[in-house]
Coordinates of C-alpha atoms and ligand atoms in Angstrom, one line a residue:
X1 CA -9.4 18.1 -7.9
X2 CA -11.5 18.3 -4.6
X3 CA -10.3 15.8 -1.9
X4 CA -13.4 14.5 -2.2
X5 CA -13.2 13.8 -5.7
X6 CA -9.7 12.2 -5.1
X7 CA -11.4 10.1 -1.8
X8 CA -14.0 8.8 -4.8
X9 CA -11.2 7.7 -7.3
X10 CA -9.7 6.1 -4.6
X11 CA -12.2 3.8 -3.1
X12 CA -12.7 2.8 -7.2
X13 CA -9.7 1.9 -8.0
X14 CA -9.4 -0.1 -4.7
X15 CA -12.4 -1.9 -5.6
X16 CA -11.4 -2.6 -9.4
X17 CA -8.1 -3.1 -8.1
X18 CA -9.6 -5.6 -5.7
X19 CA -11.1 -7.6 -8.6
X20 CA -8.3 -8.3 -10.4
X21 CA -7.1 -9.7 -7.3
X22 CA -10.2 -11.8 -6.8
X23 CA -9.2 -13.0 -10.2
X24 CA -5.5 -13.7 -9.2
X25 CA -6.8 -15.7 -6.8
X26 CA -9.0 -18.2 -8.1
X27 CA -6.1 -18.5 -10.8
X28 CA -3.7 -19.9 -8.0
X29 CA -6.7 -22.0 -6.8
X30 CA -6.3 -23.2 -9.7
X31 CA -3.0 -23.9 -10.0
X32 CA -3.1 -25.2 -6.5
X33 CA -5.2 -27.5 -7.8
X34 CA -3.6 -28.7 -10.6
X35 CA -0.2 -29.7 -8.0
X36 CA -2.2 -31.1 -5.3
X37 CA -5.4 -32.9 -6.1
X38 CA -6.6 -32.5 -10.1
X39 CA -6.4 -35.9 -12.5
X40 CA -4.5 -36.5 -14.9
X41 CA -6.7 -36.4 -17.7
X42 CA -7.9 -33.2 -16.4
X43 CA -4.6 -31.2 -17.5
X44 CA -5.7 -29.6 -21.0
X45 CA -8.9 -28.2 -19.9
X46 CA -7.5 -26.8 -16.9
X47 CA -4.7 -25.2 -19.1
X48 CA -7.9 -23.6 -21.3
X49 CA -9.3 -22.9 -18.1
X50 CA -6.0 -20.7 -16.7
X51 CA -5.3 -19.2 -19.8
X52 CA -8.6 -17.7 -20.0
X53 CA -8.8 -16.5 -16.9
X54 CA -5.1 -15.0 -17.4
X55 CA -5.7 -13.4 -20.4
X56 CA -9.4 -11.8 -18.4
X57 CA -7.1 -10.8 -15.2
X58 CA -4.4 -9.0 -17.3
X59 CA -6.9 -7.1 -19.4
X60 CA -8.6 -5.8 -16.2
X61 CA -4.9 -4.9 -14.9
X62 CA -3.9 -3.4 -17.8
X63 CA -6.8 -1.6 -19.2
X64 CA -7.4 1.8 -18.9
X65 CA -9.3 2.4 -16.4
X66 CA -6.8 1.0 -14.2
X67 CA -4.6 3.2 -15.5
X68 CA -6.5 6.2 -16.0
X69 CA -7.2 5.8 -12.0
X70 CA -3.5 5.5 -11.4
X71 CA -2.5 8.6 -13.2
X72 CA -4.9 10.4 -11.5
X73 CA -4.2 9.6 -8.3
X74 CA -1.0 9.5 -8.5
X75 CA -1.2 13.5 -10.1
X76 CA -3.2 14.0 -6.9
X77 CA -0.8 11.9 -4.1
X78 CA -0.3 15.2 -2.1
X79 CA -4.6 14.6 -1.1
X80 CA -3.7 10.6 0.3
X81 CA -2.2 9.3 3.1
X82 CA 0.8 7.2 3.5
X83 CA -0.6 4.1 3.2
X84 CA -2.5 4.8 -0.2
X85 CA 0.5 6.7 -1.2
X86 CA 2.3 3.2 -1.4
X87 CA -0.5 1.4 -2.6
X88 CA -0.8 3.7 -5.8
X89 CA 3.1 3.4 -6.1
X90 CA 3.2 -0.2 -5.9
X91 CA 0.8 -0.8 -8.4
X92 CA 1.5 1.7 -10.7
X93 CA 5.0 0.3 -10.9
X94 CA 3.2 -3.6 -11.9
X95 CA 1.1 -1.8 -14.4
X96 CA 4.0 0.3 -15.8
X97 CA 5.6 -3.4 -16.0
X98 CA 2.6 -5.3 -17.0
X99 CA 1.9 -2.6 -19.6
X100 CA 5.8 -2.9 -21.1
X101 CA 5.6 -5.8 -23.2
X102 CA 3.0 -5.9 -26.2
X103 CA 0.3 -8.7 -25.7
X104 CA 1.3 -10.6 -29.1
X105 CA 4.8 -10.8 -27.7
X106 CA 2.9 -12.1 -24.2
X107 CA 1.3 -14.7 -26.5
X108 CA 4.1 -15.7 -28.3
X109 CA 6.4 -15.9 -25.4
X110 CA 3.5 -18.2 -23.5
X111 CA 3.5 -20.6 -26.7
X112 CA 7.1 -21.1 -26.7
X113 CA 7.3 -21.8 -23.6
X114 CA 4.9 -24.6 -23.2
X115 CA 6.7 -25.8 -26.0
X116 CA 9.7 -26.0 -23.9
X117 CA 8.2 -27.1 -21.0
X118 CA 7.4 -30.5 -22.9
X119 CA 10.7 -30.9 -24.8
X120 CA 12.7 -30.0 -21.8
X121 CA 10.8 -33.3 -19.9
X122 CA 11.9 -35.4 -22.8
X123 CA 15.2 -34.4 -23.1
X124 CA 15.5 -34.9 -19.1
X125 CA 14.7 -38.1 -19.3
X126 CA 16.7 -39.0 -22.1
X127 CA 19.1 -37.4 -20.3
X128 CA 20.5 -35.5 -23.7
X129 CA 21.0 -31.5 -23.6
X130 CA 21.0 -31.4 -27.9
X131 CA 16.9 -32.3 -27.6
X132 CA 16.7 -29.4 -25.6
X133 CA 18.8 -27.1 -27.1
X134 CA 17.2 -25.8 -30.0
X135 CA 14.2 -24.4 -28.3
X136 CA 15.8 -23.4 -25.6
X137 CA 17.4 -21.0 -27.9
X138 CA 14.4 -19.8 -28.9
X139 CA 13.4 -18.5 -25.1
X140 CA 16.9 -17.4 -24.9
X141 CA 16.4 -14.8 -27.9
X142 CA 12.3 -14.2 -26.6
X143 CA 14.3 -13.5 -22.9
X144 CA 16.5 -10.3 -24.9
X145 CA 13.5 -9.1 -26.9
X146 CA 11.4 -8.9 -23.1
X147 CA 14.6 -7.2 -22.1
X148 CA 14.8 -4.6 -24.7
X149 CA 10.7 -3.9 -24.1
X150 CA 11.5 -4.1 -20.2
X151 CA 14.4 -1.4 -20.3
X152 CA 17.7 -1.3 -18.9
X153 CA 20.8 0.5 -18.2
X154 CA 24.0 -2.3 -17.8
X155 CA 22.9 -5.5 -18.3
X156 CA 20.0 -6.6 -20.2
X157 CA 20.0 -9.5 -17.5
X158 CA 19.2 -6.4 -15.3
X159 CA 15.8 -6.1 -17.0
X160 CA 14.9 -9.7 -16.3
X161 CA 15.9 -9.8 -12.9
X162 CA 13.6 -6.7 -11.9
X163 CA 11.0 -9.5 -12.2
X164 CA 12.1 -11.4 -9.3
X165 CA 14.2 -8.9 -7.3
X166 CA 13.4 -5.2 -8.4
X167 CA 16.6 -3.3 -7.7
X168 CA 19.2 -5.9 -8.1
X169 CA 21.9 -5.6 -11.2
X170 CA 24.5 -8.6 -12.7
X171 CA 26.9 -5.7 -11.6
X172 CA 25.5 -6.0 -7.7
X173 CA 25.5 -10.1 -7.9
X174 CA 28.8 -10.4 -9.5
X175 CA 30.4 -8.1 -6.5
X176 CA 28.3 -10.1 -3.8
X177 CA 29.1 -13.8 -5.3
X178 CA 32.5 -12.8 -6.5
X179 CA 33.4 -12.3 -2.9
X180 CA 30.9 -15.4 -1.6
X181 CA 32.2 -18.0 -3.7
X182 CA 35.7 -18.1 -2.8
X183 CA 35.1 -18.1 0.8
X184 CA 32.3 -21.1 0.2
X185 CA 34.3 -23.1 -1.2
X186 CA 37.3 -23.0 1.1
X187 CA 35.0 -24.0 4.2
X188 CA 33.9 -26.8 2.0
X189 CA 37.5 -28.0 1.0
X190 CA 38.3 -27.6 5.3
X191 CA 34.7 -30.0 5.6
X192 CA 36.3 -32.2 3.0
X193 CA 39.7 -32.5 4.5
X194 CA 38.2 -32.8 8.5
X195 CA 37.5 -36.8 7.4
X196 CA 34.3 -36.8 9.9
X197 CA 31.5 -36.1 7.2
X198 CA 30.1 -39.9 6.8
X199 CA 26.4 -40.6 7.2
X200 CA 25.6 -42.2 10.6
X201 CA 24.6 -46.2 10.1
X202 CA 21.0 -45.4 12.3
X203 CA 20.0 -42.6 9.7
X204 CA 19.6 -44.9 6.5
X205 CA 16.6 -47.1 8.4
X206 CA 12.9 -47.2 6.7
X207 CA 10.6 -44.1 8.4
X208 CA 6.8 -44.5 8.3
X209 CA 5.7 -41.5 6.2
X210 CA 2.5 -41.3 8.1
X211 CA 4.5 -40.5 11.6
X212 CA 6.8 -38.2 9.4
X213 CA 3.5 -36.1 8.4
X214 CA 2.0 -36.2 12.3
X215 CA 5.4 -35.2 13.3
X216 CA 5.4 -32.4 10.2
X217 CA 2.0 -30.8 10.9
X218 CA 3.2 -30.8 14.6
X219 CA 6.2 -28.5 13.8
X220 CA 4.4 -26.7 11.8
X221 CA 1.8 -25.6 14.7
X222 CA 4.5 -25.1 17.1
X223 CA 6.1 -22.7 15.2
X224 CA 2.8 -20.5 14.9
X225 CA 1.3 -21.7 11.5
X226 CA -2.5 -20.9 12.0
X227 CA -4.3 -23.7 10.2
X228 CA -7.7 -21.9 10.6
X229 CA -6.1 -19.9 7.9
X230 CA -4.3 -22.5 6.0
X231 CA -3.9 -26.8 5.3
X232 CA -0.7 -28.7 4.4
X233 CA -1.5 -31.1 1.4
X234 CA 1.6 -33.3 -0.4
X235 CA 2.7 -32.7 -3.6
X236 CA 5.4 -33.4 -6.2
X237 CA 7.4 -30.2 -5.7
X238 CA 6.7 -28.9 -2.1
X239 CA 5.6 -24.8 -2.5
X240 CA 3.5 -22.4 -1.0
X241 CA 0.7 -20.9 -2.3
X242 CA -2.3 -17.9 -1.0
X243 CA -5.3 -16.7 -2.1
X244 CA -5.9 -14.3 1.0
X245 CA -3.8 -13.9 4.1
X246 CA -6.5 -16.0 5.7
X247 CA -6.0 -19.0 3.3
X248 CA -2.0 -19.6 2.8
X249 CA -1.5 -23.1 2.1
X250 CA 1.9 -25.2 2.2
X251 CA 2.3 -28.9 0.5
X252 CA 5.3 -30.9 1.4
X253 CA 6.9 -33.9 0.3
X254 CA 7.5 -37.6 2.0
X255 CA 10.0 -40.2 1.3
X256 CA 10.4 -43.0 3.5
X257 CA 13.7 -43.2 3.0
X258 CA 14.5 -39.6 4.4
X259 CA 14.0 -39.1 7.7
X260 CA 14.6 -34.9 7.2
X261 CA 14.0 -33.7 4.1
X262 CA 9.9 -33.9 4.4
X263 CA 10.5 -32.3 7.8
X264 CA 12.5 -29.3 6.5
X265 CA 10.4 -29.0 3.2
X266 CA 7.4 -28.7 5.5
X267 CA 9.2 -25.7 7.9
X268 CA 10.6 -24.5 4.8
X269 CA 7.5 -23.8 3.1
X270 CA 6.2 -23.1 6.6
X271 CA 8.5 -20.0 6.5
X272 CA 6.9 -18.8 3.5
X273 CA 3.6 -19.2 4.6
X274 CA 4.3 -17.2 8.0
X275 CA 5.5 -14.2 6.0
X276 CA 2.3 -14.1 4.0
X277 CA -0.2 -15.0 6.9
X278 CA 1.2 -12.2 8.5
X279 CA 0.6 -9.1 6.5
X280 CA -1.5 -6.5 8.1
X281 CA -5.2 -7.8 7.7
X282 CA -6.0 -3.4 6.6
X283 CA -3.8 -4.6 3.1
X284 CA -6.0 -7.0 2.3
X285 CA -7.1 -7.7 -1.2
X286 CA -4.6 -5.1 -2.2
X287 CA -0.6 -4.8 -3.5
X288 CA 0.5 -3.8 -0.1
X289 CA -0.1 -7.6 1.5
X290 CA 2.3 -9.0 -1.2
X291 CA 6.1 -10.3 -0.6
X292 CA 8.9 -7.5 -1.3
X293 CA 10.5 -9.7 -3.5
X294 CA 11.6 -13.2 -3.9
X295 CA 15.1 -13.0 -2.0
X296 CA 13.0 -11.2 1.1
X297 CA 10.8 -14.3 0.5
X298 CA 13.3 -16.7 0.7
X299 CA 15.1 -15.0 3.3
X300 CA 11.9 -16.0 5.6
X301 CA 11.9 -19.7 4.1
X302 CA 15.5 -20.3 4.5
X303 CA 15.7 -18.8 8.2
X304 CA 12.9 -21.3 9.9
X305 CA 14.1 -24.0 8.0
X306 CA 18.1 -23.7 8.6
X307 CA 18.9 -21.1 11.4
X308 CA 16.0 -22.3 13.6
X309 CA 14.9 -25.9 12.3
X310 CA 18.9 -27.0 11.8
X311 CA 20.2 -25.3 15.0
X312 CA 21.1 -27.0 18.4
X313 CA 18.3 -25.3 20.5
X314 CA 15.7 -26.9 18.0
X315 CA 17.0 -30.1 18.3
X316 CA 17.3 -30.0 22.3
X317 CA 14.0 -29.2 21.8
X318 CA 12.6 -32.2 19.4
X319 CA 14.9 -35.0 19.7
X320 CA 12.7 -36.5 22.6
X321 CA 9.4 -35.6 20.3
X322 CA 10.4 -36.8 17.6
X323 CA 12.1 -40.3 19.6
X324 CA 8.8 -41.1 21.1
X325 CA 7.1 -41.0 17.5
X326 CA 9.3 -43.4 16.2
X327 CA 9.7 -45.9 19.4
X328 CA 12.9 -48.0 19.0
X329 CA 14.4 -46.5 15.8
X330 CA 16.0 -43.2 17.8
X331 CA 16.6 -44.9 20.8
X332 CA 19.5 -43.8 22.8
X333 CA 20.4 -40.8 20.4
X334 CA 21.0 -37.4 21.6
X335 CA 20.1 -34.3 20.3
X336 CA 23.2 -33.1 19.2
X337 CA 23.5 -36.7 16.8
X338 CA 20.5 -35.3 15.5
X339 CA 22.2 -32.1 15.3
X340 CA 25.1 -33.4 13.3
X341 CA 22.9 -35.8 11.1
X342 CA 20.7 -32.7 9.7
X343 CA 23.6 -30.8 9.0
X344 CA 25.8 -33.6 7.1
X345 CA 27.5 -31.8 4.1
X346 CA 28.7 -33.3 0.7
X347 CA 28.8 -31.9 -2.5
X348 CA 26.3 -33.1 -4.9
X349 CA 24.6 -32.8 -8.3
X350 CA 21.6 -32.0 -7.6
X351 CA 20.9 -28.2 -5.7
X352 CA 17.5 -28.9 -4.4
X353 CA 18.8 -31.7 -2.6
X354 CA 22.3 -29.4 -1.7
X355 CA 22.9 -28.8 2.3
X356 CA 23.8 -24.8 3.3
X357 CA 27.5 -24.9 2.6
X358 CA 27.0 -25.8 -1.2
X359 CA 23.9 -24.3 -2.1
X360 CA 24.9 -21.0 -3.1
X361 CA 28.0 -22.4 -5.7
X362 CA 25.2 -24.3 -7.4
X363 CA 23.3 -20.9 -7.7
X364 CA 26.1 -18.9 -8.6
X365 CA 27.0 -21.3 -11.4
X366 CA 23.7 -20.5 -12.3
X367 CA 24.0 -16.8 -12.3
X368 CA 27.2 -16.7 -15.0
X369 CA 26.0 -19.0 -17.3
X370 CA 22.5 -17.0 -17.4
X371 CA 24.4 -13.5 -17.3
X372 CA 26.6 -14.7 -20.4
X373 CA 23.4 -16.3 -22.0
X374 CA 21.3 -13.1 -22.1
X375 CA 24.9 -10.4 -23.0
X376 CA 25.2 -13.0 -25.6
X377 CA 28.5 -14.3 -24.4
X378 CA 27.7 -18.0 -24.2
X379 CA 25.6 -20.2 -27.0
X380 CA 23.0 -22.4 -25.6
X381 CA 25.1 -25.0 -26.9
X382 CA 28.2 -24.4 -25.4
X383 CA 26.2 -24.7 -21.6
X384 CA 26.5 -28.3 -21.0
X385 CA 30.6 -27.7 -21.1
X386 CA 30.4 -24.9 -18.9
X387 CA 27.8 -26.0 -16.8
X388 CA 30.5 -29.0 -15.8
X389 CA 33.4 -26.5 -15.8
X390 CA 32.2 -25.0 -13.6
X391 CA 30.4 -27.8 -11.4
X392 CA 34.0 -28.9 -11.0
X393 CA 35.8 -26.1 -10.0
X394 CA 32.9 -24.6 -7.6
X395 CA 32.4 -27.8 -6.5
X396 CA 35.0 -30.7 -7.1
X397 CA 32.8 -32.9 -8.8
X398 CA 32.6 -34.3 -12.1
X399 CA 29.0 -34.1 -13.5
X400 CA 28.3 -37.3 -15.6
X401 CA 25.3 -36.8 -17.2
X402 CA 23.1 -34.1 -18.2
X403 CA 19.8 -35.1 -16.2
X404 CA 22.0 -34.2 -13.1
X405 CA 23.7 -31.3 -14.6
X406 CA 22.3 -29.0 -16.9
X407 CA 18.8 -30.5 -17.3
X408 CA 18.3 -30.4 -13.7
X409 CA 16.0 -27.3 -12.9
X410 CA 12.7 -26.5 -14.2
X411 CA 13.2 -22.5 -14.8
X412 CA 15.0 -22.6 -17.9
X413 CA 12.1 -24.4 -19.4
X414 CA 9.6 -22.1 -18.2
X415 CA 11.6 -19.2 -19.5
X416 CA 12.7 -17.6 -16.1
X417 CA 16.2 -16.2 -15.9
X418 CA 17.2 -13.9 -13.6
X419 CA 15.2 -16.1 -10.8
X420 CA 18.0 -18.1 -9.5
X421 CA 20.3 -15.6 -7.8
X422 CA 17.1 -14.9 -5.5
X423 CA 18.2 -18.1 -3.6
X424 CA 21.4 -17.0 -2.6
X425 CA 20.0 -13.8 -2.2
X426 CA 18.0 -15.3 0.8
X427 CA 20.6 -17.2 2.4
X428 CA 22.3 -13.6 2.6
X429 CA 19.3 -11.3 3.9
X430 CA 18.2 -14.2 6.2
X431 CA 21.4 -14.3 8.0
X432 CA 21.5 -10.7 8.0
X433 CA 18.4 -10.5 9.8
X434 CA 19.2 -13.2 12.2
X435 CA 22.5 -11.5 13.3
X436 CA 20.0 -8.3 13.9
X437 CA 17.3 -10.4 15.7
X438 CA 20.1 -12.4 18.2
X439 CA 20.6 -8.6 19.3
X440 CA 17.3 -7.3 20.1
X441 CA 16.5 -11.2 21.2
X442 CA 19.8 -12.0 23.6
X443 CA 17.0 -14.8 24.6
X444 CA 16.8 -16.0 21.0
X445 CA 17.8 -19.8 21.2
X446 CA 17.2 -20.3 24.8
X447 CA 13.8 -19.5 23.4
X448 CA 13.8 -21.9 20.9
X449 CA 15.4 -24.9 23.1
X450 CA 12.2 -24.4 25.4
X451 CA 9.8 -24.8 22.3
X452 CA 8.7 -20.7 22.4
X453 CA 8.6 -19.6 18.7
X454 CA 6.4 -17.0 19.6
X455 CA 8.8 -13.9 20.2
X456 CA 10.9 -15.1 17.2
X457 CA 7.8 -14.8 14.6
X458 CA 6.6 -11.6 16.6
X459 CA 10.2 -10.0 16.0
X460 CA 9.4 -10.8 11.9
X461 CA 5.8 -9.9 12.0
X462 CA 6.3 -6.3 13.2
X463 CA 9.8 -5.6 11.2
X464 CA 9.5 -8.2 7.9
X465 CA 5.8 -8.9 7.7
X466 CA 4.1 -6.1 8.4
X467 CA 5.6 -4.3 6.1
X468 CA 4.4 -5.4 3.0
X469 CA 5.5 -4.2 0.1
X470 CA 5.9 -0.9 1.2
X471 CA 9.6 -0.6 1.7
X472 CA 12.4 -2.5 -1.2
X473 CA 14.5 -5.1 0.0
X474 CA 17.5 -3.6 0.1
X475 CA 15.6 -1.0 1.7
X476 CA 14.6 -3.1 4.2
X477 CA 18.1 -4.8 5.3
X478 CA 19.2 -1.4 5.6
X479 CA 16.5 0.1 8.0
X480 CA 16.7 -2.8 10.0
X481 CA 20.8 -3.7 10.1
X482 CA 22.2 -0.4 10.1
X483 CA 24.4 -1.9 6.8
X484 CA 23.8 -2.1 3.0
X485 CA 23.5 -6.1 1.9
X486 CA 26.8 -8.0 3.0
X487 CA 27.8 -11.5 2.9
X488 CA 29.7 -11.7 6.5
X489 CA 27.0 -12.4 8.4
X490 CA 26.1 -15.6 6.4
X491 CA 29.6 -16.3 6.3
X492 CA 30.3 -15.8 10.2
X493 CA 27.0 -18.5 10.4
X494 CA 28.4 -20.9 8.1
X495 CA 31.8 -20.9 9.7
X496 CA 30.7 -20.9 13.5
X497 CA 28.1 -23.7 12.7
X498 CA 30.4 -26.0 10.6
X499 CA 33.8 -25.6 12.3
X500 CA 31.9 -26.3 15.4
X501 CA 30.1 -29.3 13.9
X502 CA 33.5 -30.5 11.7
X503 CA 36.4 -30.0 14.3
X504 CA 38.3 -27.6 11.6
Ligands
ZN601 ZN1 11.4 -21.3 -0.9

């Protein structure tokens, strides 16, 4: 083929390729939507209304032309330059997996899993695993036939996971856990044992969720949020969602009782929202402005929120901010009380409510029971008992009901497993980064304590950001930190931060 010929395909298949993305997009308008501002008596016809235009965007993907352009250009990659190179890559890997699982399989999965969805929110409220059970079974046995159509070479969990974090293996996870784990939960027993982890008395007073959302949108500007390109909105469950990089929204959530946890949802998604405001405006309405995976996603999340938003030089920063928007209810508090009163640690049911030195054991509790669900090792009845097993010994707690053990997350019901471990997976690539940014930034939290976010999120723009999808995650870690992934630097965090903060 002429280069010319090969310049034509090209600029088609971009465009086509552009379309379906068009299409992606109003879908997560959608779905935005649907979280943030639709009625409720609007659900079912705005379930008709994504399902159609679902079933319209994967038939573009997935037809032929897509992937008779693909083939060809990929035949011809020797003619493109680096960039389309990656592009063609990228989406020829999707399409591969798009193409992978038979559309009545696509259709039966989607059924089954709205009919979990429902049964799932019954049986949380009634509090009682055996409503669940049954169907969840079903997804369970739907999650091994996707894996045998997916392909795999250890675990079939393998196959599901390449979903979420393409790369990672049970084999990897059980290495990097099996060493985290241990280590967790000796600096939580030390936390435990220190006797100085009560809640302050000032902290449990009534905040005025209208100051908590000035003071959240404030944050959120400082830490280079462009809201020309983006809006915070309130929602149930806090997420982030994009239809461009010019239009990345965040939603957050208040409580009145809680002076933090709107505050850190908000940086947290704010995190997310950076990362994806920040691909390179040339990859627009193409693969290449996409996250890597979800870990790398998280990784960005978790870092603003925790390393930056719960460190020291934050709070020397906000503590006189945030006491002037709240006039007599922080009075006479410094910012290392604030400090301490983010970072209070307890174990608890619940993970999305967990603090950083738990978190992870309530993922990797996660990880086995889902590893031994999809190798067929565990029966979806047999979870509740292990689920509380194992809450105890990761955790020391006794779970006492199955609304705050078992029936706790959302995933199962929506038939994602292999989704969890990309959690933990941040917590680990964020600190990894971190440790690599304090050393090309020796300024790092002086900058911070002044209120100067700027160098922080170029340092992440021009080695996280920019990159796009066109380097793997561990790929990534390993260009940037010299080192394959490793727990010790989230470890050497944890333990710096927490023996500081605990005496121990
Ligand atoms: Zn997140």
């Amino acid at each position: 083929m002429t280069t010319e010929q090969t310049a034509n395909i090209l600029s088609s298949f971009k465009e086509e390729l552009g379309r379906v993305i068009d299409m992606q997009s109003a879908i997560a308008l959608l779905q935005w939507d649907q979280e943030v501002y639709m009625p409720p008596k609007a659900a079912p016809a705005r379930g008709q209304q994504l399902a159609t235009l679902a079933g319209l965007a994967h038939r573009m993907f997935t037809g032929d032309t897509m992937g008779g352009m693909l083939h060809e250009l990929k035949n011809w990659e020797d003619q493109l330059d680096d960039d389309s190179v990656a592009l063609v890559n990228e989406t020829l890997y999707d399409y591969e997996q798009a193409t992978k699982l038979p559309e009545s399989f696509v259709h039966k999965f989607a059924v089954e899993q709205s009919k979990a969805y429902e049964i799932w929110t019954h049986a949380r409220e009634a509090s009682d695993f055996k409503l669940f059970a049954p169907q969840l079974a079903v997804i369970v046995d739907l999650l091994q036939a996707k894996a045998q159509y997916i392909g795999y070479e250890d675990s079939p969990y393998d196959a599901l996971l390449q979903e979420y974090e393409r790369g990672m293996t049970a084999n990897k996870l059980k290495v990097l856990f099996g060493e985290l784990a241990p280590k967790q939960r000796d600096l939580l027993a030390n936390i435990m044992n220190s006797g100085s982890q009560s809640i302050p008395a000032w902290l449990e007073q009534e905040w005025d969720t209208d100051v908590q959302w000035t003071f959240s949108l404030e944050v959120l500007r400082d830490i280079g949020y462009d809201f020309e390109a983006g809006r915070q909105d309130k929602s149930v469950h806090p997420f982030t969602t994009n239809f461009d990089l010019y239009d990345v929204r965040v939603t957050t959530r208040l409580n009145n009782k809680e002076l933090f946890s709107g505050l850190t949802g908000t940086i947290h998604e704010g995190g997310h929202a950076l990362y994806e405001q920040g691909f390179l405006p040339k990859d627009q309405r193409s693969t290449l402005a996409q996250g890597i995976s979800l870990g790398i996603h998280e990784s960005q999340s978790r870092m603003w929120e925790n390393m930056i938003g719960r460190s020291l030089p934050f709070w020397n920063h906000y503590t006189s901010k945030i006491q002037r928007h709240y006039p007599g209810q922080l009075d006479g508090l410094a910012p290392e009380d604030m400090y301490r009163a983010i970072n209070h640690v307890a174990p608890s049911f619940i993970r999305v409510e967990a603090d950083e030195c738990t978190y992870n054991l309530h993922i990797i509790l996660r990880f086995e029971i889902e590893v031994a669900l999809i190798e067929g090792k565990l029966s979806v009845d047999d979870i509740p008992e292990a689920w509380n097993d194992k809450m105890h010994a990761y955790l020391g707690v006794r779970v006492p009901n199955d609304r705050l053990g078992c029936l706790q997350d959302i995933h199962w019901s929506h038939g994602s497993m292999g989704y969890f471990p990309t959690y933990a997976l941040g917590n680990i690539y964020a600190a990894q980064l971190f440790e690599k940014m304090l050393v090309d930034m020796p300024n790092l939290y002086n900058n911070i304590e002044s209120g100067d976010f700027a160098p922080l999120l170029l340092w992440l723009r021009k080695h996280v950001h920019q990159v796009g999808r066109r380097q793997g995650a561990e790929e990534l870690i390993k260009s940037l930190t010299n080192k394959a992934l490793d727990i010790m630097p989230f470890m050497n965090y944890l333990e710096n931060k927490y023996s500081q903060l605990y005496g121990i």
